[in-house]
CSV table of C-alpha atoms and ligand atoms in Angstrom, one decimal:
chain,number,residue,atom,x,y,z
O,6,MET,CA,-34.9,-22.6,28.6
O,7,ALA,CA,-31.2,-22.1,28.3
O,8,ARG,CA,-30.3,-20.3,25.0
O,9,ALA,CA,-27.0,-20.5,23.2
O,10,SER,CA,-25.4,-17.2,24.1
O,11,THR,CA,-24.2,-15.1,21.3
O,12,VAL,CA,-22.6,-11.7,21.1
O,13,HIS,CA,-22.8,-9.1,18.4
O,14,LEU,CA,-19.4,-7.8,17.3
O,15,CYS,CA,-18.7,-4.7,15.3
O,16,SER,CA,-16.5,-5.5,12.3
O,17,GLU,CA,-15.1,-2.0,12.3
O,18,CYS,CA,-14.0,-1.4,15.9
O,19,GLY,CA,-14.5,-4.8,17.7
O,20,HIS,CA,-17.1,-3.3,20.1
O,21,THR,CA,-19.5,-6.0,21.4
O,22,GLU,CA,-23.1,-5.8,22.2
O,23,PRO,CA,-25.4,-8.5,23.6
O,24,ARG,CA,-28.1,-7.6,21.0
O,25,TRP,CA,-28.1,-6.5,17.4
O,26,HIS,CA,-28.3,-2.8,16.7
O,27,GLY,CA,-28.3,-1.0,13.4
O,28,ARG,CA,-25.6,1.3,14.5
O,29,CYS,CA,-22.5,0.4,16.5
O,30,ALA,CA,-22.4,2.2,19.8
O,31,GLY,CA,-18.6,2.0,19.8
O,32,CYS,CA,-17.7,3.7,16.5
O,33,GLY,CA,-21.0,4.9,15.1
O,34,ALA,CA,-20.7,2.8,11.9
O,35,TRP,CA,-24.0,1.4,10.5
O,36,ASN,CA,-24.7,-2.2,9.8
O,37,THR,CA,-21.4,-3.5,11.1
O,38,LEU,CA,-22.6,-5.7,14.0
O,39,VAL,CA,-22.4,-9.4,13.2
O,40,GLU,CA,-23.5,-12.2,15.4
O,41,GLU,CA,-20.7,-14.4,16.8
O,42,HIS,CA,-20.8,-17.5,18.9
O,43,PRO,CA,-18.1,-17.4,21.6
O,44,PRO,CA,-16.1,-20.7,21.6
O,45,GLN,CA,-17.7,-23.5,23.6
O,46,SER,CA,-15.8,-24.6,26.6
O,47,GLY,CA,-13.0,-26.9,25.7
O,48,ALA,CA,-12.7,-25.4,22.2
O,49,GLY,CA,-10.4,-22.7,21.3
O,50,ARG,CA,-7.0,-22.2,22.9
O,51,PRO,CA,-6.2,-24.1,26.1
O,52,GLY,CA,-6.5,-22.0,29.2
O,53,ARG,CA,-9.6,-20.1,28.1
O,54,ALA,CA,-12.1,-22.6,29.3
O,55,GLN,CA,-10.5,-22.8,32.8
O,56,ARG,CA,-10.4,-19.1,33.0
O,57,ARG,CA,-14.1,-18.9,32.1
O,58,ALA,CA,-14.8,-21.5,34.8
O,59,GLY,CA,-13.5,-19.1,37.4
O,60,GLN,CA,-10.0,-20.6,37.9
O,61,ALA,CA,-7.5,-17.9,38.4
O,62,ALA,CA,-4.8,-17.7,35.7
O,63,PRO,CA,-1.2,-17.7,37.0
O,64,ALA,CA,0.2,-14.2,37.6
O,65,ALA,CA,2.9,-13.0,35.2
O,66,GLN,CA,6.2,-11.7,36.7
O,67,PRO,CA,7.0,-8.2,35.6
O,68,ARG,CA,10.7,-7.3,34.9
O,69,ALA,CA,12.5,-4.0,34.5
O,70,LEU,CA,13.2,-3.3,30.8
O,71,ALA,CA,16.9,-3.1,31.5
O,72,GLU,CA,16.8,-6.8,32.7
O,73,VAL,CA,15.1,-7.9,29.5
O,74,GLU,CA,17.6,-9.6,27.2
O,75,PRO,CA,17.6,-7.7,23.9
O,76,PRO,CA,16.7,-10.5,21.5
O,77,PRO,CA,19.2,-11.1,18.8
O,78,ILE,CA,17.1,-10.3,15.8
O,79,ALA,CA,18.4,-12.7,13.2
O,80,ARG,CA,16.5,-11.9,10.2
O,81,LEU,CA,15.6,-14.4,7.5
O,82,GLY,CA,16.4,-13.0,4.1
O,83,THR,CA,13.6,-14.0,1.7
O,84,GLY,CA,15.9,-13.7,-1.4
O,85,ILE,CA,13.7,-10.9,-2.7
O,86,GLY,CA,15.6,-7.7,-2.1
O,87,GLU,CA,12.6,-5.4,-2.4
O,88,LEU,CA,10.5,-7.5,0.0
O,89,ASP,CA,13.4,-7.7,2.5
O,90,ARG,CA,13.8,-3.9,2.4
O,91,VAL,CA,10.1,-3.3,3.0
O,92,LEU,CA,10.2,-5.7,5.9
O,93,GLY,CA,13.2,-3.8,7.4
O,94,GLY,CA,15.9,-6.3,6.5
O,95,GLY,CA,14.1,-9.6,6.3
O,96,LEU,CA,11.6,-11.7,8.2
O,97,VAL,CA,11.9,-11.7,12.0
O,98,PRO,CA,11.5,-15.2,13.5
O,99,GLY,CA,8.3,-15.5,15.5
O,100,SER,CA,6.7,-12.5,13.9
O,101,LEU,CA,3.4,-12.2,12.2
O,102,VAL,CA,3.2,-10.4,8.9
O,103,LEU,CA,-0.1,-9.5,7.2
O,104,LEU,CA,0.1,-9.2,3.5
O,105,GLY,CA,-2.9,-7.5,2.0
O,106,GLY,CA,-3.9,-6.8,-1.6
O,107,SER,CA,-6.8,-7.2,-4.0
O,108,PRO,CA,-7.4,-10.5,-5.8
O,109,GLY,CA,-5.0,-11.2,-8.7
O,110,ILE,CA,-2.4,-8.7,-7.6
O,111,GLY,CA,0.3,-11.4,-7.0
O,112,LYS,CA,0.2,-12.1,-3.2
O,113,SER,CA,0.4,-15.9,-3.8
O,114,THR,CA,3.1,-15.4,-6.4
O,115,LEU,CA,5.2,-13.2,-4.0
O,116,THR,CA,4.8,-15.5,-1.0
O,117,ASN,CA,5.5,-18.6,-3.1
O,118,MET,CA,8.6,-17.1,-4.6
O,119,ALA,CA,9.8,-16.0,-1.1
O,120,LEU,CA,9.3,-19.5,0.3
O,121,GLY,CA,11.0,-21.0,-2.8
O,122,HIS,CA,14.1,-18.9,-2.1
O,123,LEU,CA,14.1,-19.8,1.6
O,124,GLN,CA,13.7,-23.5,0.9
O,125,ALA,CA,16.5,-23.4,-1.6
O,126,ALA,CA,18.7,-21.7,1.1
O,127,GLY,CA,18.1,-24.6,3.4
O,128,ARG,CA,15.3,-23.2,5.5
O,129,ARG,CA,12.2,-25.2,6.5
O,130,THR,CA,9.1,-23.7,5.0
O,131,LEU,CA,5.4,-24.5,4.7
O,132,TYR,CA,2.8,-23.1,2.4
O,133,VAL,CA,-0.8,-23.5,3.7
O,134,SER,CA,-3.3,-23.0,1.0
O,135,GLY,CA,-6.9,-22.5,2.0
O,136,GLU,CA,-7.9,-21.0,-1.4
O,137,GLU,CA,-6.4,-23.3,-3.9
O,138,SER,CA,-5.8,-27.0,-4.0
O,139,ALA,CA,-2.3,-28.4,-4.0
O,140,ASP,CA,-2.3,-29.0,-7.7
O,141,GLN,CA,-3.4,-25.4,-8.4
O,142,VAL,CA,-0.5,-24.2,-6.2
O,143,ARG,CA,1.8,-26.4,-8.2
O,144,LEU,CA,0.6,-24.9,-11.5
O,145,ARG,CA,1.7,-21.5,-10.3
O,146,ALA,CA,5.0,-22.8,-8.9
O,147,GLU,CA,5.8,-24.4,-12.2
O,148,ARG,CA,6.0,-20.9,-13.7
O,149,LEU,CA,8.2,-19.7,-10.8
O,150,GLY,CA,10.9,-22.3,-11.2
O,151,ALA,CA,12.6,-25.1,-9.3
O,152,GLY,CA,12.9,-23.3,-5.9
O,153,ALA,CA,9.2,-22.7,-5.7
O,154,LEU,CA,8.4,-26.3,-6.6
O,155,SER,CA,10.4,-27.5,-3.6
O,156,VAL,CA,8.1,-25.8,-1.1
O,157,PRO,CA,6.1,-28.2,1.0
O,158,VAL,CA,2.4,-27.4,0.7
O,159,VAL,CA,-0.8,-28.4,2.5
O,160,ALA,CA,-4.3,-27.5,1.3
O,161,GLU,CA,-6.2,-27.1,4.5
O,162,THR,CA,-8.8,-24.7,6.0
O,163,ASP,CA,-9.2,-26.1,9.6
O,164,VAL,CA,-7.0,-24.0,11.9
O,165,ALA,CA,-6.7,-26.9,14.3
O,166,VAL,CA,-5.2,-29.1,11.6
O,167,VAL,CA,-2.9,-26.3,10.5
O,168,ALA,CA,-1.7,-25.8,14.1
O,169,ALA,CA,-1.0,-29.5,14.4
O,170,THR,CA,0.9,-29.5,11.1
O,171,LEU,CA,2.9,-26.5,12.3
O,172,GLU,CA,3.8,-28.3,15.5
O,173,ALA,CA,4.8,-31.5,13.7
O,174,GLU,CA,6.7,-29.9,10.8
O,175,ARG,CA,8.3,-27.0,12.8
O,176,PRO,CA,8.8,-24.7,9.8
O,177,GLU,CA,10.9,-21.6,10.1
O,178,VAL,CA,8.7,-19.7,7.8
O,179,CYS,CA,5.0,-20.4,7.0
O,180,VAL,CA,2.6,-18.7,4.6
O,181,ILE,CA,-1.2,-18.9,5.3
O,182,ASP,CA,-3.0,-18.1,2.0
O,183,SER,CA,-5.4,-16.7,3.0
O,184,VAL,CA,-6.3,-16.0,6.6
O,185,GLN,CA,-9.9,-15.5,5.6
O,186,THR,CA,-10.3,-19.1,4.4
O,187,LEU,CA,-9.2,-20.7,7.7
O,188,HIS,CA,-11.7,-21.5,10.3
O,189,GLU,CA,-11.9,-22.5,14.0
O,190,ALA,CA,-14.4,-25.4,14.3
O,191,GLY,CA,-15.3,-24.3,17.8
O,192,LEU,CA,-16.9,-21.1,16.6
O,193,GLY,CA,-20.2,-21.3,14.9
O,194,SER,CA,-19.7,-18.5,12.4
O,195,ALA,CA,-18.6,-18.7,8.8
O,196,PRO,CA,-14.9,-18.6,7.7
O,197,GLY,CA,-13.8,-15.0,7.0
O,198,SER,CA,-16.1,-13.5,9.7
O,199,VAL,CA,-14.8,-11.1,12.3
O,200,GLY,CA,-14.6,-13.6,15.1
O,201,GLN,CA,-13.1,-16.3,12.9
O,202,VAL,CA,-10.4,-14.2,11.5
O,203,ARG,CA,-9.4,-12.9,14.9
O,204,GLU,CA,-9.4,-16.3,16.5
O,205,VAL,CA,-7.4,-17.8,13.7
O,206,CYS,CA,-4.9,-14.9,13.9
O,207,LEU,CA,-4.6,-15.3,17.7
O,208,ARG,CA,-4.1,-19.0,17.5
O,209,LEU,CA,-1.4,-18.6,14.8
O,210,MET,CA,0.3,-15.8,16.8
O,211,GLU,CA,0.6,-18.0,19.9
O,212,LEU,CA,2.1,-20.8,17.7
O,213,ALA,CA,4.5,-18.3,15.9
O,214,LYS,CA,5.8,-16.9,19.2
O,215,ALA,CA,6.2,-20.3,20.8
O,216,SER,CA,8.0,-21.9,17.9
O,217,ALA,CA,9.8,-18.8,16.5
O,218,CYS,CA,8.2,-19.4,13.2
O,219,ALA,CA,7.7,-16.4,11.0
O,220,VAL,CA,4.1,-16.5,9.7
O,221,ILE,CA,3.0,-14.5,6.7
O,222,LEU,CA,-0.8,-14.2,6.6
O,223,VAL,CA,-2.2,-13.3,3.2
O,224,GLY,CA,-5.4,-11.2,3.5
O,225,HIS,CA,-7.9,-9.8,1.0
O,226,VAL,CA,-8.7,-6.2,0.7
O,227,THR,CA,-12.2,-4.9,0.2
O,228,LYS,CA,-13.4,-2.8,-2.7
O,229,ASP,CA,-12.5,0.5,-0.8
O,230,GLY,CA,-9.0,-0.8,-0.3
O,231,SER,CA,-9.0,-1.5,3.4
O,232,LEU,CA,-8.0,-5.0,4.7
O,233,ALA,CA,-11.1,-7.1,4.9
O,234,GLY,CA,-12.1,-8.6,8.2
O,235,PRO,CA,-11.6,-6.9,11.4
O,236,ARG,CA,-9.3,-3.9,11.8
O,237,ALA,CA,-8.4,-5.6,15.0
O,238,LEU,CA,-6.1,-7.9,12.9
O,239,GLU,CA,-3.9,-5.0,12.1
O,240,HIS,CA,-3.3,-4.5,15.8
O,241,LEU,CA,-2.4,-8.1,16.4
O,242,VAL,CA,0.2,-8.5,13.8
O,243,ASP,CA,3.8,-7.1,13.8
O,244,CYS,CA,3.8,-5.9,10.3
O,245,VAL,CA,1.2,-5.0,7.8
O,246,LEU,CA,2.2,-4.9,4.1
O,247,GLN,CA,0.0,-3.7,1.3
O,248,PHE,CA,0.5,-5.0,-2.3
O,249,GLU,CA,-0.9,-2.4,-4.7
O,250,GLY,CA,-1.2,-1.8,-8.4
O,251,GLU,CA,-3.7,-2.4,-11.1
O,252,ARG,CA,-4.2,-5.9,-12.3
O,253,GLU,CA,-4.2,-5.0,-15.9
O,254,ARG,CA,-0.8,-3.2,-15.6
O,255,THR,CA,2.4,-4.9,-14.7
O,256,HIS,CA,3.8,-2.6,-12.0
O,257,ARG,CA,3.2,-3.5,-8.4
O,258,ILE,CA,4.2,-1.5,-5.3
O,259,LEU,CA,4.7,-3.1,-1.9
O,260,ARG,CA,4.5,-0.9,1.1
O,261,ALA,CA,4.6,-1.3,4.8
O,262,LEU,CA,1.6,0.3,6.6
O,263,LYS,CA,2.9,-0.9,10.0
O,264,ASN,CA,6.3,-2.4,11.0
O,265,ARG,CA,7.4,-3.2,14.5
O,266,PHE,CA,10.9,-4.1,13.3
O,267,GLY,CA,11.6,-1.4,10.7
O,268,SER,CA,10.4,1.8,9.1
O,269,THR,CA,7.2,2.2,7.2
O,270,ASN,CA,9.0,4.5,4.7
O,271,ASP,CA,10.3,1.9,2.3
O,272,VAL,CA,8.5,0.7,-0.7
O,273,GLY,CA,9.3,-2.1,-3.1
O,274,VAL,CA,8.6,-1.9,-6.8
O,275,PHE,CA,7.9,-5.1,-8.8
O,276,GLU,CA,6.9,-6.0,-12.3
O,277,MET,CA,4.7,-9.0,-13.0
O,278,ARG,CA,6.3,-11.1,-15.8
O,279,ASP,CA,5.7,-14.5,-17.2
O,280,GLY,CA,8.2,-16.1,-14.7
O,281,GLY,CA,6.8,-14.3,-11.6
O,282,LEU,CA,7.5,-11.0,-10.0
O,283,VAL,CA,10.7,-9.2,-11.0
O,284,GLU,CA,12.2,-6.5,-8.8
O,285,VAL,CA,12.3,-3.1,-10.5
O,286,LEU,CA,15.4,-1.5,-9.2
O,287,ASP,CA,15.3,1.7,-11.2
O,288,ALA,CA,11.6,2.5,-11.6
O,289,SER,CA,12.3,6.1,-12.5
O,290,ALA,CA,14.3,5.2,-15.6
O,291,ARG,CA,11.4,3.2,-16.9
O,292,PHE,CA,8.7,5.8,-16.2
O,293,VAL,CA,10.8,8.7,-17.7
O,294,ALA,CA,11.7,6.7,-20.8
O,295,GLU,CA,8.0,6.3,-21.4
O,296,ALA,CA,7.0,9.9,-20.7
O,297,ALA,CA,5.7,11.9,-23.6
O,298,HIS,CA,6.5,15.5,-24.4
O,299,ALA,CA,2.9,16.2,-25.3
O,300,PRO,CA,0.2,18.5,-24.1
O,301,GLY,CA,-1.2,17.2,-20.8
O,302,SER,CA,1.9,15.3,-19.8
O,303,VAL,CA,4.3,16.1,-17.0
O,304,VAL,CA,6.9,14.2,-14.9
O,305,LEU,CA,6.3,14.4,-11.2
O,306,ALA,CA,9.3,14.0,-8.9
O,307,ALA,CA,7.5,12.1,-6.2
O,308,MET,CA,8.7,10.4,-3.1
O,309,GLU,CA,7.7,6.8,-2.5
O,310,GLY,CA,8.4,6.4,1.1
O,311,SER,CA,12.1,7.4,1.5
O,312,ARG,CA,12.9,6.8,-2.2
O,313,PRO,CA,12.5,9.4,-4.9
O,314,LEU,CA,10.5,8.2,-7.9
O,315,LEU,CA,9.8,10.0,-11.2
O,316,VAL,CA,6.4,9.2,-12.6
O,317,GLU,CA,4.4,10.6,-15.5
O,318,VAL,CA,1.1,12.3,-14.8
O,319,GLN,CA,-1.2,12.7,-17.7
O,320,ALA,CA,-4.4,14.8,-18.1
O,321,LEU,CA,-7.0,15.1,-20.7
O,322,VAL,CA,-9.6,17.9,-20.9
O,323,ALA,CA,-12.5,17.5,-23.2
O,324,ALA,CA,-15.8,19.4,-23.7
O,325,SER,CA,-18.5,17.8,-21.6
O,326,GLU,CA,-22.1,17.0,-22.3
O,327,LEU,CA,-22.8,16.1,-18.7
O,328,VAL,CA,-23.8,18.2,-15.8
O,329,PRO,CA,-21.9,17.9,-13.6
O,330,PRO,CA,-19.0,17.1,-15.9
O,331,ARG,CA,-16.8,14.0,-15.4
O,332,ARG,CA,-13.8,13.9,-13.1
O,333,VAL,CA,-12.0,10.6,-13.6
O,334,VAL,CA,-8.8,10.0,-11.8
O,335,THR,CA,-6.5,6.9,-11.6
O,336,GLY,CA,-3.6,6.7,-9.1
O,337,LEU,CA,-4.6,9.8,-7.1
O,338,ASP,CA,-7.2,10.8,-4.6
O,339,ARG,CA,-10.4,12.2,-6.2
O,340,ASN,CA,-10.8,14.8,-3.6
O,341,ARG,CA,-7.3,16.0,-4.2
O,342,LEU,CA,-8.1,16.5,-7.9
O,343,ALA,CA,-11.2,18.5,-6.9
O,344,LEU,CA,-9.1,20.7,-4.8
O,345,VAL,CA,-6.5,21.2,-7.5
O,346,LEU,CA,-9.2,22.0,-10.1
O,347,ALA,CA,-10.8,24.6,-7.7
O,348,VAL,CA,-7.4,26.3,-7.1
O,349,LEU,CA,-6.8,26.2,-10.9
O,350,ALA,CA,-10.1,27.9,-11.5
O,351,ARG,CA,-9.8,30.5,-8.8
O,352,HIS,CA,-6.1,31.4,-8.9
O,353,GLY,CA,-4.9,30.1,-12.2
O,354,GLY,CA,-7.6,31.3,-14.5
O,355,VAL,CA,-8.2,27.8,-15.9
O,356,ALA,CA,-11.9,27.3,-15.4
O,357,LEU,CA,-13.1,23.8,-16.4
O,358,GLY,CA,-16.7,23.9,-15.1
O,359,SER,CA,-18.0,22.6,-18.5
O,360,SER,CA,-15.2,20.2,-19.3
O,361,ASP,CA,-14.6,16.5,-18.5
O,362,VAL,CA,-11.2,16.1,-16.8
O,363,PHE,CA,-9.3,12.8,-16.8
O,364,VAL,CA,-6.1,12.5,-14.8
O,365,ASN,CA,-3.9,9.4,-14.8
O,366,VAL,CA,-0.7,8.4,-13.1
O,367,VAL,CA,1.1,6.3,-15.7
O,368,GLY,CA,2.3,2.8,-14.9
O,369,GLY,CA,-0.3,1.9,-12.3
O,370,VAL,CA,1.5,3.8,-9.5
O,371,ARG,CA,-0.7,5.2,-6.7
O,372,LEU,CA,0.4,8.5,-5.3
O,373,ASP,CA,-0.5,9.5,-1.8
O,374,GLU,CA,1.3,12.7,-1.2
O,375,PRO,CA,0.5,16.4,-1.4
O,376,GLY,CA,3.6,17.0,-3.6
O,377,ALA,CA,1.7,15.8,-6.6
O,378,ASP,CA,-0.6,18.9,-6.7
O,379,LEU,CA,1.6,21.0,-9.0
O,380,ALA,CA,2.0,18.2,-11.4
O,381,VAL,CA,-1.7,17.6,-11.6
O,382,ALA,CA,-2.4,21.3,-12.0
O,383,LEU,CA,0.2,21.7,-14.8
O,384,ALA,CA,-0.9,18.6,-16.6
O,385,VAL,CA,-4.5,19.8,-16.6
O,386,ALA,CA,-3.6,23.3,-17.6
O,387,GLY,CA,-1.4,22.1,-20.4
O,388,ALA,CA,-4.2,19.7,-21.6
O,389,ALA,CA,-6.8,22.5,-21.5
O,390,ARG,CA,-4.5,24.7,-23.5
O,391,GLY,CA,-3.3,22.0,-25.9
O,392,GLN,CA,0.2,23.1,-25.3
O,393,PRO,CA,3.2,21.1,-24.1
O,394,LEU,CA,4.9,22.3,-21.0
O,395,THR,CA,8.4,23.8,-21.0
O,396,ALA,CA,10.8,24.6,-18.3
O,397,GLY,CA,12.5,27.6,-19.7
O,398,SER,CA,14.3,25.9,-22.6
O,399,PRO,CA,12.3,26.6,-25.8
O,400,GLY,CA,13.2,24.6,-28.8
O,401,GLU,CA,14.3,21.5,-26.8
O,402,PRO,CA,11.3,19.3,-26.4
O,403,ARG,CA,11.6,17.1,-23.4
O,404,PRO,CA,9.4,16.3,-20.4
O,405,VAL,CA,9.2,18.8,-17.6
O,406,ALA,CA,9.6,17.7,-14.1
O,407,CYS,CA,8.0,19.4,-11.1
O,408,PHE,CA,6.7,18.9,-7.6
O,409,GLY,CA,5.0,21.0,-4.9
O,410,GLU,CA,1.8,21.3,-2.9
O,411,LEU,CA,-0.9,23.8,-3.7
O,412,GLY,CA,-2.3,26.0,-1.0
O,413,LEU,CA,-5.9,27.1,-1.0
O,414,THR,CA,-4.8,30.7,-1.7
O,415,GLY,CA,-2.9,29.6,-4.8
O,416,GLU,CA,0.5,29.6,-3.2
O,417,LEU,CA,3.0,26.9,-3.8
O,418,ARG,CA,4.1,25.1,-0.6
O,419,SER,CA,7.3,23.2,0.0
O,420,VAL,CA,7.2,19.4,0.6
O,421,ALA,CA,9.5,16.9,2.1
O,422,HIS,CA,12.9,16.0,0.5
O,423,PRO,CA,13.1,18.6,-2.2
O,424,ASP,CA,16.9,17.9,-2.7
O,425,ARG,CA,16.4,14.3,-3.3
O,426,ARG,CA,13.6,14.9,-5.8
O,427,VAL,CA,15.7,17.4,-7.7
O,428,ALA,CA,18.7,15.1,-7.8
O,429,GLU,CA,16.6,12.2,-9.1
O,430,ALA,CA,15.2,14.4,-11.9
O,431,GLY,CA,18.8,15.6,-12.6
O,432,ARG,CA,19.9,12.0,-13.1
O,433,PHE,CA,17.6,11.8,-16.1
O,434,GLY,CA,18.5,15.2,-17.5
O,435,LEU,CA,15.2,16.7,-16.4
O,436,ALA,CA,16.2,20.2,-15.4
O,437,PRO,CA,15.3,22.7,-14.4
O,438,VAL,CA,12.7,21.3,-12.1
O,439,LEU,CA,9.7,23.5,-11.3
O,440,CYS,CA,9.4,23.5,-7.5
O,441,PRO,CA,8.3,25.6,-4.5
O,442,ALA,CA,10.5,28.5,-3.5
O,443,GLY,CA,13.1,27.9,-0.7
O,444,GLY,CA,13.0,24.1,-1.3
O,445,PRO,CA,16.3,22.4,-1.8
O,446,ARG,CA,18.4,25.2,-0.3
O,447,ALA,CA,16.6,24.9,3.0
O,448,GLU,CA,17.7,21.2,3.4
O,449,ALA,CA,20.9,20.9,1.5
O,450,PRO,CA,22.5,23.9,-0.3
O,451,ALA,CA,21.6,23.7,-4.0
O,452,ARG,CA,22.5,20.0,-4.3
O,453,GLY,CA,20.3,19.8,-7.3
O,454,ARG,CA,22.3,22.4,-9.1
O,455,ARG,CA,25.5,20.4,-8.8
O,456,ALA,CA,24.0,17.2,-10.1
O,457,PRO,CA,24.8,16.3,-13.7
O,458,ALA,CA,26.4,18.5,-16.3
O,459,GLY,CA,24.0,20.9,-18.0
O,460,ASN,CA,21.7,20.8,-15.0
O,461,GLU,CA,20.5,24.3,-14.3
O,462,GLY,CA,18.9,23.0,-11.1
O,463,THR,CA,15.6,24.4,-10.2
O,464,ILE,CA,13.1,27.1,-11.1
O,465,GLU,CA,11.7,28.2,-7.7
O,466,LEU,CA,8.2,29.4,-7.8
O,467,SER,CA,6.0,31.0,-5.2
O,468,SER,CA,2.6,30.5,-6.7
O,469,LEU,CA,0.5,28.5,-9.1
O,470,ARG,CA,0.2,31.6,-11.3
O,471,ALA,CA,4.0,31.9,-11.5
O,472,ALA,CA,4.2,28.2,-12.4
O,473,LEU,CA,1.7,28.5,-15.1
O,474,SER,CA,3.4,31.5,-16.7
O,475,THR,CA,6.7,29.7,-16.6
O,476,ALA,CA,5.6,26.3,-17.9
O,477,LEU,CA,3.1,27.6,-20.4
O,478,PRO,CA,4.7,30.8,-21.7
O,479,GLY,CA,2.6,33.1,-23.9
O,480,ARG,CA,-0.5,31.9,-22.1
O,481,ALA,CA,-3.0,34.7,-21.4
O,482,THR,CA,-2.8,36.0,-17.9
O,483,PRO,CA,-5.6,34.7,-15.7
O,484,SER,CA,-9.1,35.6,-16.9
O,485,ARG,CA,-10.4,38.9,-15.9
O,486,ALA,CA,-13.2,37.2,-13.9
O,487,ALA,CA,-10.6,35.3,-11.9
O,488,ARG,CA,-8.5,38.4,-11.3
O,489,ALA,CA,-11.4,40.5,-10.3
O,490,ALA,CA,-12.7,37.8,-7.9
I,527,LIG,P1,-1.7,-14.5,-7.8
I,527,LIG,O1,-0.3,-14.5,-7.1
I,527,LIG,O2,-2.5,-15.8,-7.8
I,527,LIG,O3,-2.6,-13.3,-7.2
I,527,LIG,P2,-3.3,-13.2,-5.7
I,527,LIG,O4,-2.8,-14.4,-4.9
I,527,LIG,O5,-2.9,-11.9,-5.2
I,527,LIG,O6,-4.7,-13.3,-6.0
I,527,LIG,O7,-1.4,-14.1,-9.3
I,527,LIG,C1,-1.9,-13.0,-9.9
I,527,LIG,C2,-1.8,-12.9,-11.4
I,527,LIG,O8,-0.4,-12.9,-11.8
I,527,LIG,C3,-2.5,-14.0,-12.1
I,527,LIG,O9,-3.6,-13.4,-12.8
I,527,LIG,C4,-1.5,-14.5,-13.1
I,527,LIG,C5,-0.4,-13.6,-13.0
I,527,LIG,N1,1.0,-14.2,-13.1
I,527,LIG,C6,1.9,-13.8,-14.1
I,527,LIG,O10,1.6,-12.9,-14.9
I,527,LIG,N2,3.1,-14.4,-14.1
I,527,LIG,C7,3.4,-15.4,-13.2
I,527,LIG,O11,4.6,-15.9,-13.3
I,527,LIG,C8,2.5,-15.8,-12.3
I,527,LIG,C9,2.8,-16.9,-11.3
I,527,LIG,C10,1.3,-15.2,-12.2
I,528,LIG,MG1,-3.8,-16.0,-4.1
């Protein structure tokens, strides 16, 4: 008896097996194989069925790269400066952009606003909503203004219908919200499954390339923060953008994880307001204005991509009744906090084995750089001691700025772009900045020192211990136990 043939596809690495296994032989992940029905002949993209039937596909003609006409990259400005910057200067016609983010972060708002601006600028656009009905999309657009209301919308989940609509309407920019809700009828599996998402993406990619339509695919992220569906999607698209932030807070950060047409260093900062997303052009100003000169607070001169950004890091240390005590961290990697606490205990004489430690990056910003170590260490030490930090100017209470990576032996290590970090802190009168030795001078001679009037530049430090005795003067030298060890 002929059985319908199925394959089992790993959702992590795309490895296929004829039979189900608990563990993927390709990447070793557990419970990731899902059953998929390959498209029946006739279904799917044209050409596949013939190929499966044994007909040879026509050979492609290779050309020397020098003979390939460099395509004139005319980018489409989305009217949202921060988005254009992250894209590398605007949308490239024919490109596929994957925009990921957790539910409620503002993906639909951002894409709807972008299409609104494009439509108002005379471009043909199309908004395909698989998640919401047309009237739900309208409700959002009403908050975003006249431009957003002029965007043509279809509420559709069948990719064949979407493809036909794209061919008929020939938009220059199209948003698919979301790629997980679209399905290919020829495949037996449910929308959002590995095979479906990949098939939908491939189909849209062919259309995008053929009609030079820029397609933005909205995608959900899973609880652990990675893009749901197959990782394979990230390889197919030209650009992967991640929209981050906490839903309860108003700040959102847009970053490029992959960009074939630009750098992945740029980030965009937005604020969610009543009338949609507003670009935050000077995020540092806002965060510094909110920073408190209180025990457990410090300003970190961070880099967000290629942009310096001042953010406040706060810590709270409290006696614990739990074993092991709590370690709660927002906006930072938990393991990084564990490392900083271990270095603080071993080399800084601040042992917190019986205390709960809470660390928070204010404003919903997520930091992903080693330069945050010193700020975390100083905030925690200040909180443990109940003493505000100072940067060598007693009697003038103001936030202290710092940056630097902690080594496992308690040394302070230099990080990228020290001069730009110092200059950014200088713009807000946060000087001197506590930083690793040999920092700014190595890159640009003492640029930080020349910044604004009254800026004493930097205090260069070689170790965590030196940083603690500078920022928390009068603090007892590291405990005898720590020194003896
Ligand atoms: P949405 O774009 O629907 O998020 P996503 O598509 O990523 O799931 O909107 C997210 C939230 O933003 C929603 O809870 C309502 C809020 N919001 C505003 O605060 N102001 C606005 O102008 C709009 C349109 C939405
Ligand atoms: Mg949405």
